[in-house]
Amino acid sequence: MYISPKQNGQNIFVFHIKMIYFDLKRIKVGF
């Protein structure tokens, strides 16, 4: 994923939210 310097902060924020969401989904499926 290419991140331009201008949108760096926002993209990292969205990326972290997606990672947390997928982790929660994986935990829900795991249990």
XYZ file of N, CA and C in Angstrom:
93
model
N 0.853 -1.191 0.000
C 0.000 0.000 0.000
C 0.888 1.240 0.000
N 0.679 2.107 -0.982
C 1.466 3.333 -1.056
C 0.796 4.424 -0.237
N 1.569 5.086 0.611
C 1.031 6.173 1.433
C 1.780 7.452 1.098
N 1.062 8.452 0.607
C 1.694 9.733 0.296
C 1.922 10.513 1.583
N 2.960 11.339 1.635
C 3.272 12.077 2.870
C 2.118 12.947 3.346
N 1.351 13.509 2.412
C 0.265 14.410 2.810
C -0.800 13.664 3.601
N -1.114 12.448 3.191
C -2.202 11.700 3.828
C -1.658 10.670 4.816
N -0.384 10.801 5.166
C 0.264 9.774 5.975
C -0.487 9.533 7.276
N -0.770 10.607 8.030
C -1.416 10.445 9.330
C -2.783 9.802 9.218
N -3.592 10.298 8.282
C -4.961 9.780 8.154
C -4.946 8.325 7.708
N -4.064 7.993 6.757
C -4.031 6.622 6.252
C -3.573 5.653 7.331
N -2.605 6.069 8.146
C -2.144 5.199 9.233
C -3.284 4.980 10.222
N -4.057 6.037 10.485
C -5.195 5.923 11.402
C -6.211 4.918 10.870
N -6.563 5.053 9.583
C -7.537 4.134 8.973
C -6.971 2.722 8.955
N -5.666 2.600 8.670
C -5.035 1.287 8.615
C -5.125 0.598 9.973
N -4.866 1.349 11.046
C -4.932 0.761 12.386
C -6.354 0.330 12.719
N -7.331 1.132 12.324
C -8.739 0.765 12.589
C -9.082 -0.523 11.850
N -8.603 -0.651 10.599
C -8.882 -1.881 9.839
C -8.218 -3.075 10.506
N -6.982 -2.900 10.976
C -6.283 -4.009 11.619
C -7.008 -4.434 12.893
N -7.457 -3.459 13.685
C -8.192 -3.780 14.915
C -9.486 -4.504 14.563
N -10.174 -4.041 13.503
C -11.439 -4.652 13.103
C -11.227 -6.099 12.686
N -10.172 -6.343 11.891
C -9.935 -7.715 11.437
C -9.490 -8.598 12.599
N -8.738 -8.032 13.545
C -8.342 -8.809 14.731
C -9.576 -9.209 15.530
N -10.501 -8.280 15.721
C -11.723 -8.592 16.472
C -12.533 -9.653 15.738
N -12.604 -9.547 14.403
C -13.361 -10.522 13.623
C -12.714 -11.901 13.755
N -11.375 -11.935 13.718
C -10.669 -13.208 13.805
C -10.865 -13.815 15.189
N -10.830 -12.973 16.225
C -11.037 -13.480 17.590
C -12.453 -14.038 17.717
N -13.426 -13.339 17.134
C -14.819 -13.786 17.222
C -14.975 -15.135 16.532
N -14.310 -15.300 15.393
C -14.395 -16.572 14.667
C -13.639 -17.658 15.430
N -12.497 -17.282 16.037
C -11.674 -18.253 16.760
C -12.395 -18.823 17.967
N -13.209 -17.996 18.614
C -13.943 -18.471 19.786
C -15.405 -18.639 19.437
